[in-house]
Amino acid sequence: MRVLLTGHQGYLGTVMAPVLADAGHEITGLDAGLFADCVLGPPPADPPGHRVDLRDVTADHLAGADAVIHLAALSNDPLGALAPDLTYAINHHASVRLAKLARDAGVRRFLYASTCSVYGAAGGDDLVTEDAPLRPVTPYAESKVRVEDDLHALADTDFTPVFLRNATAFGHSPR
Ligand SMILES: NC(=O)c1ccc[n+]([C@@H]2O[C@H](COP(=O)([O-])OP(=O)(O)OC[C@H]3O[C@@H](n4cnc5c(N)ncnc54)[C@H](O)[C@@H]3O)[C@@H](O)[C@H]2O)c1
């Protein structure tokens, strides 16, 4: 598949791009490059990509894509709390706009990097399921909940968003 991978120069994206390429997919990145020079060890071999802010994405960036994997975001609680308006502009509004552009361009699959932080204080010490209530407690987590809500409304038989509520990753990444 031809995959547009946003956030390809971040902690996860730098690892994910070669995994996807090795699986036979054709990867195009899209990243503002905030951490492009934050390299640990040998420089990673990035796929071809667009150096663009998520808020400035146009239909041209989606042309020809079969799927989008959307990682780009202000990506954790302390960063998201520095300027909540900016967090909502990038993480929420620009993400939903990206999804609409993708749907309009005929992209069928949209994988969204949500977070387990959407559960917030819901669970206490108990395990939660996908059906648990969402109780985000930070602008970062709230922005992710808002995107999930809005992507639900875009879903139909031709456009399938999937939310990955990942836990916190750890370990080495080249960025
Ligand atoms: N790392 C984790 O443990 C974890 C856990 C759960 C969810 N997530 C989610 O996965 C995604 C990737 O996480 P990560 O750890 O790789 O984050 P990261 O901060 O390392 O990478 C995010 C990337 O997004 C880019 N970006 C930020 N703002 C942008 C903008 N306005 N326009 C274009 N690009 C922009 C940055 O340049 C960066 O390369 C994020 O959405 C994050 O919320 C991560």
mmCIF file of C-alpha atoms and ligand atoms in Angstrom:
data_model
loop_
_atom_site.group_PDB
_atom_site.id
_atom_site.type_symbol
_atom_site.label_atom_id
_atom_site.label_comp_id
_atom_site.label_asym_id
_atom_site.label_seq_id
_atom_site.Cartn_x
_atom_site.Cartn_y
_atom_site.Cartn_z
ATOM 1 C CA MET A 1 0.000 0.000 0.000
ATOM 2 C CA ARG A 2 0.998 3.605 -0.435
ATOM 3 C CA VAL A 3 1.049 4.954 3.102
ATOM 4 C CA LEU A 4 1.280 8.538 4.284
ATOM 5 C CA LEU A 5 2.999 8.386 7.683
ATOM 6 C CA THR A 6 2.711 11.618 9.655
ATOM 7 C CA GLY A 7 5.179 12.163 12.462
ATOM 8 C CA HIS A 8 7.719 9.985 10.668
ATOM 9 C CA GLN A 9 10.603 11.892 12.281
ATOM 10 C CA GLY A 10 9.432 11.347 15.849
ATOM 11 C CA TYR A 11 10.231 8.679 18.425
ATOM 12 C CA LEU A 12 7.771 6.115 17.067
ATOM 13 C CA GLY A 13 7.694 7.179 13.419
ATOM 14 C CA THR A 14 11.443 6.846 12.989
ATOM 15 C CA VAL A 15 11.138 3.180 14.001
ATOM 16 C CA MET A 16 7.847 2.550 12.224
ATOM 17 C CA ALA A 17 8.878 3.798 8.769
ATOM 18 C CA PRO A 18 11.465 1.077 8.084
ATOM 19 C CA VAL A 19 9.180 -1.604 9.539
ATOM 20 C CA LEU A 20 6.457 -0.613 7.083
ATOM 21 C CA ALA A 21 8.912 -0.361 4.188
ATOM 22 C CA ASP A 22 10.300 -3.831 4.988
ATOM 23 C CA ALA A 23 6.726 -5.150 4.862
ATOM 24 C CA GLY A 24 6.529 -3.940 1.270
ATOM 25 C CA HIS A 25 4.654 -0.679 1.703
ATOM 26 C CA GLU A 26 5.548 2.526 -0.088
ATOM 27 C CA ILE A 27 6.033 5.173 2.598
ATOM 28 C CA THR A 28 5.832 8.936 2.338
ATOM 29 C CA GLY A 29 6.483 10.886 5.506
ATOM 30 C CA LEU A 30 4.988 14.160 6.696
ATOM 31 C CA ASP A 31 6.504 16.012 9.630
ATOM 32 C CA ALA A 32 7.314 19.550 10.757
ATOM 33 C CA GLY A 33 10.734 18.241 11.763
ATOM 34 C CA LEU A 34 10.692 19.410 15.385
ATOM 35 C CA PHE A 35 13.034 16.571 16.355
ATOM 36 C CA ALA A 36 14.611 15.883 12.975
ATOM 37 C CA ASP A 37 18.098 16.664 14.286
ATOM 38 C CA CYS A 38 17.636 14.935 17.655
ATOM 39 C CA VAL A 39 19.449 11.813 16.535
ATOM 40 C CA LEU A 40 20.805 9.164 18.890
ATOM 41 C CA GLY A 41 23.362 6.902 17.208
ATOM 42 C CA PRO A 42 23.758 6.506 13.453
ATOM 43 C CA PRO A 43 21.476 8.824 11.431
ATOM 44 C CA PRO A 44 18.231 7.064 10.475
ATOM 45 C CA ALA A 45 17.394 6.589 6.802
ATOM 46 C CA ASP A 46 14.123 8.483 6.522
ATOM 47 C CA PRO A 47 11.652 7.738 3.733
ATOM 48 C CA PRO A 48 10.901 10.582 1.322
ATOM 49 C CA GLY A 49 8.698 13.072 3.090
ATOM 50 C CA HIS A 50 7.055 16.460 3.260
ATOM 51 C CA ARG A 51 8.471 19.020 5.700
ATOM 52 C CA VAL A 52 5.194 20.716 6.535
ATOM 53 C CA ASP A 53 3.162 21.755 9.547
ATOM 54 C CA LEU A 54 0.079 19.613 10.031
ATOM 55 C CA ARG A 55 -2.041 22.775 10.026
ATOM 56 C CA ASP A 56 -0.867 23.570 6.483
ATOM 57 C CA VAL A 57 -1.547 20.202 4.882
ATOM 58 C CA THR A 58 -3.332 20.341 1.516
ATOM 59 C CA ALA A 59 -5.083 17.797 -0.688
ATOM 60 C CA ASP A 60 -1.872 17.448 -2.695
ATOM 61 C CA HIS A 61 -0.173 15.791 0.283
ATOM 62 C CA LEU A 62 -2.825 13.042 0.264
ATOM 63 C CA ALA A 63 -2.853 12.372 -3.460
ATOM 64 C CA GLY A 64 -2.301 8.707 -4.285
ATOM 65 C CA ALA A 65 -2.325 7.451 -0.691
ATOM 66 C CA ASP A 66 -4.152 4.210 0.128
ATOM 67 C CA ALA A 67 -3.791 4.636 3.873
ATOM 68 C CA VAL A 68 -2.763 7.234 6.425
ATOM 69 C CA ILE A 69 -1.013 6.472 9.697
ATOM 70 C CA HIS A 70 -1.335 9.611 11.769
ATOM 71 C CA LEU A 71 1.289 9.985 14.489
ATOM 72 C CA ALA A 72 2.136 13.696 14.307
ATOM 73 C CA ALA A 73 1.089 15.556 17.448
ATOM 74 C CA LEU A 74 2.272 17.473 20.445
ATOM 75 C CA SER A 75 2.700 14.142 22.009
ATOM 76 C CA ASN A 76 2.568 14.053 25.771
ATOM 77 C CA ASP A 77 0.915 15.626 28.826
ATOM 78 C CA PRO A 78 3.578 18.218 29.847
ATOM 79 C CA LEU A 79 4.098 19.408 26.259
ATOM 80 C CA GLY A 80 0.360 19.545 25.658
ATOM 81 C CA ALA A 81 -0.159 21.623 28.808
ATOM 82 C CA LEU A 82 2.356 24.342 27.813
ATOM 83 C CA ALA A 83 -0.135 25.974 25.435
ATOM 84 C CA PRO A 84 -3.501 24.175 25.405
ATOM 85 C CA ASP A 85 -4.844 26.278 22.504
ATOM 86 C CA LEU A 86 -1.926 25.168 20.365
ATOM 87 C CA THR A 87 -2.456 21.574 21.458
ATOM 88 C CA TYR A 88 -6.090 21.682 20.355
ATOM 89 C CA ALA A 89 -5.200 23.461 17.093
ATOM 90 C CA ILE A 90 -2.601 20.850 16.124
ATOM 91 C CA ASN A 91 -3.762 17.660 17.821
ATOM 92 C CA HIS A 92 -7.499 18.118 17.356
ATOM 93 C CA HIS A 93 -8.439 20.526 14.560
ATOM 94 C CA ALA A 94 -5.530 19.790 12.206
ATOM 95 C CA SER A 95 -5.965 16.042 12.724
ATOM 96 C CA VAL A 96 -9.654 16.132 11.832
ATOM 97 C CA ARG A 97 -8.874 18.314 8.847
ATOM 98 C CA LEU A 98 -6.243 15.788 7.742
ATOM 99 C CA ALA A 99 -8.809 13.007 8.025
ATOM 100 C CA LYS A 100 -11.352 14.918 5.937
ATOM 101 C CA LEU A 101 -8.746 15.613 3.248
ATOM 102 C CA ALA A 102 -7.819 11.930 3.308
ATOM 103 C CA ARG A 103 -11.429 10.802 2.963
ATOM 104 C CA ASP A 104 -11.999 13.258 0.116
ATOM 105 C CA ALA A 105 -8.868 11.958 -1.621
ATOM 106 C CA GLY A 106 -10.227 8.395 -1.541
ATOM 107 C CA VAL A 107 -8.021 7.105 1.289
ATOM 108 C CA ARG A 108 -9.828 4.106 2.777
ATOM 109 C CA ARG A 109 -7.913 3.433 5.985
ATOM 110 C CA PHE A 110 -6.917 5.977 8.635
ATOM 111 C CA LEU A 111 -4.938 4.690 11.614
ATOM 112 C CA TYR A 112 -4.933 7.209 14.413
ATOM 113 C CA ALA A 113 -2.393 7.211 17.248
ATOM 114 C CA SER A 114 -4.657 7.851 20.208
ATOM 115 C CA THR A 115 -3.541 7.056 23.733
ATOM 116 C CA CYS A 116 -4.490 5.088 26.819
ATOM 117 C CA SER A 117 -4.525 8.506 28.534
ATOM 118 C CA VAL A 118 -8.082 8.902 27.175
ATOM 119 C CA TYR A 119 -9.187 6.773 30.144
ATOM 120 C CA GLY A 120 -7.651 9.252 32.572
ATOM 121 C CA ALA A 121 -8.809 8.579 36.070
ATOM 122 C CA ALA A 122 -11.587 6.256 34.912
ATOM 123 C CA GLY A 123 -10.125 2.982 36.003
ATOM 124 C CA GLY A 124 -8.459 3.567 39.311
ATOM 125 C CA ASP A 125 -6.589 0.335 39.899
ATOM 126 C CA ASP A 126 -9.057 -1.703 37.830
ATOM 127 C CA LEU A 127 -8.463 -2.857 34.273
ATOM 128 C CA VAL A 128 -10.434 -0.964 31.635
ATOM 129 C CA THR A 129 -11.847 -2.132 28.317
ATOM 130 C CA GLU A 130 -12.564 -0.331 25.066
ATOM 131 C CA ASP A 131 -16.042 0.332 26.420
ATOM 132 C CA ALA A 132 -14.844 2.071 29.582
ATOM 133 C CA PRO A 133 -15.858 5.704 30.057
ATOM 134 C CA LEU A 134 -13.311 8.261 28.874
ATOM 135 C CA ARG A 135 -12.176 10.731 31.529
ATOM 136 C CA PRO A 136 -9.223 12.656 30.122
ATOM 137 C CA VAL A 137 -7.488 14.869 32.674
ATOM 138 C CA THR A 138 -5.060 16.878 30.486
ATOM 139 C CA PRO A 139 -5.355 18.946 27.273
ATOM 140 C CA TYR A 140 -3.251 16.279 25.512
ATOM 141 C CA ALA A 141 -5.645 13.491 26.456
ATOM 142 C CA GLU A 142 -8.712 15.669 25.841
ATOM 143 C CA SER A 143 -7.423 16.479 22.345
ATOM 144 C CA LYS A 144 -7.202 12.763 21.589
ATOM 145 C CA VAL A 145 -10.768 12.139 22.802
ATOM 146 C CA ARG A 146 -12.055 14.968 20.602
ATOM 147 C CA VAL A 147 -10.343 13.488 17.541
ATOM 148 C CA GLU A 148 -11.811 10.046 18.237
ATOM 149 C CA ASP A 149 -15.292 11.605 18.483
ATOM 150 C CA ASP A 150 -14.931 13.528 15.232
ATOM 151 C CA LEU A 151 -13.404 10.602 13.326
ATOM 152 C CA HIS A 152 -16.353 8.437 14.382
ATOM 153 C CA ALA A 153 -18.612 10.881 12.569
ATOM 154 C CA LEU A 154 -16.551 10.564 9.366
ATOM 155 C CA ALA A 155 -16.593 6.768 9.265
ATOM 156 C CA ASP A 156 -18.541 5.008 6.529
ATOM 157 C CA THR A 157 -18.140 1.992 4.269
ATOM 158 C CA ASP A 158 -15.443 3.753 2.221
ATOM 159 C CA PHE A 159 -13.493 5.384 5.046
ATOM 160 C CA THR A 160 -12.407 3.374 8.072
ATOM 161 C CA PRO A 161 -10.699 5.163 10.944
ATOM 162 C CA VAL A 162 -9.082 2.991 13.630
ATOM 163 C CA PHE A 163 -7.958 4.318 17.012
ATOM 164 C CA LEU A 164 -4.894 2.836 18.659
ATOM 165 C CA ARG A 165 -5.003 3.631 22.383
ATOM 166 C CA ASN A 166 -1.362 2.891 22.962
ATOM 167 C CA ALA A 167 0.302 2.744 26.337
ATOM 168 C CA THR A 168 3.598 4.557 26.881
ATOM 169 C CA ALA A 169 6.344 3.095 24.755
ATOM 170 C CA PHE A 170 9.932 2.802 25.931
ATOM 171 C CA GLY A 171 13.263 1.692 24.577
ATOM 172 C CA HIS A 172 15.678 2.919 21.959
ATOM 173 C CA SER A 173 14.643 4.880 18.902
ATOM 174 C CA PRO A 174 17.087 6.689 16.616
ATOM 175 C CA ARG A 175 15.122 9.857 17.555
HETATM 176 N N1 LIG B 1 5.417 7.369 22.572
HETATM 177 C C1 LIG B 1 4.421 6.869 23.303
HETATM 178 O O1 LIG B 1 4.628 6.198 24.316
HETATM 179 C C2 LIG B 1 2.990 7.082 22.868
HETATM 180 C C3 LIG B 1 1.957 6.483 23.605
HETATM 181 C C4 LIG B 1 0.637 6.688 23.195
HETATM 182 C C5 LIG B 1 0.361 7.471 22.109
HETATM 183 N N2 LIG B 1 1.381 8.057 21.426
HETATM 184 C C6 LIG B 1 1.061 8.883 20.253
HETATM 185 O O2 LIG B 1 1.792 8.412 19.150
HETATM 186 C C7 LIG B 1 2.156 9.495 18.323
HETATM 187 C C8 LIG B 1 3.670 9.505 18.124
HETATM 188 O O3 LIG B 1 4.300 9.593 19.392
HETATM 189 P P1 LIG B 1 5.875 9.837 19.524
HETATM 190 O O4 LIG B 1 6.261 9.350 20.858
HETATM 191 O O5 LIG B 1 6.562 9.321 18.329
HETATM 192 O O6 LIG B 1 5.909 11.443 19.557
HETATM 193 P P2 LIG B 1 7.074 12.445 19.096
HETATM 194 O O7 LIG B 1 6.828 13.725 19.800
HETATM 195 O O8 LIG B 1 8.419 11.815 19.247
HETATM 196 O O9 LIG B 1 6.803 12.631 17.545
HETATM 197 C C9 LIG B 1 5.745 13.425 17.089
HETATM 198 C C10 LIG B 1 6.133 13.974 15.741
HETATM 199 O O10 LIG B 1 5.098 14.865 15.334
HETATM 200 C C11 LIG B 1 5.689 15.990 14.740
HETATM 201 N N3 LIG B 1 4.822 17.147 14.885
HETATM 202 C C12 LIG B 1 4.458 17.786 16.028
HETATM 203 N N4 LIG B 1 3.687 18.840 15.751
HETATM 204 C C13 LIG B 1 3.577 18.877 14.388
HETATM 205 C C14 LIG B 1 2.918 19.742 13.490
HETATM 206 N N5 LIG B 1 2.220 20.820 13.922
HETATM 207 N N6 LIG B 1 2.994 19.491 12.173
HETATM 208 C C15 LIG B 1 3.708 18.411 11.703
HETATM 209 N N7 LIG B 1 4.368 17.562 12.518
HETATM 210 C C16 LIG B 1 4.299 17.800 13.851
HETATM 211 C C17 LIG B 1 7.001 16.209 15.478
HETATM 212 O O11 LIG B 1 7.936 16.930 14.664
HETATM 213 C C18 LIG B 1 7.438 14.778 15.761
HETATM 214 O O12 LIG B 1 8.331 14.287 14.790
HETATM 215 C C19 LIG B 1 1.647 10.765 19.002
HETATM 216 O O13 LIG B 1 0.399 11.121 18.440
HETATM 217 C C20 LIG B 1 1.450 10.338 20.438
HETATM 218 O O14 LIG B 1 0.449 11.096 21.083
HETATM 219 C C21 LIG B 1 2.691 7.879 21.777
#
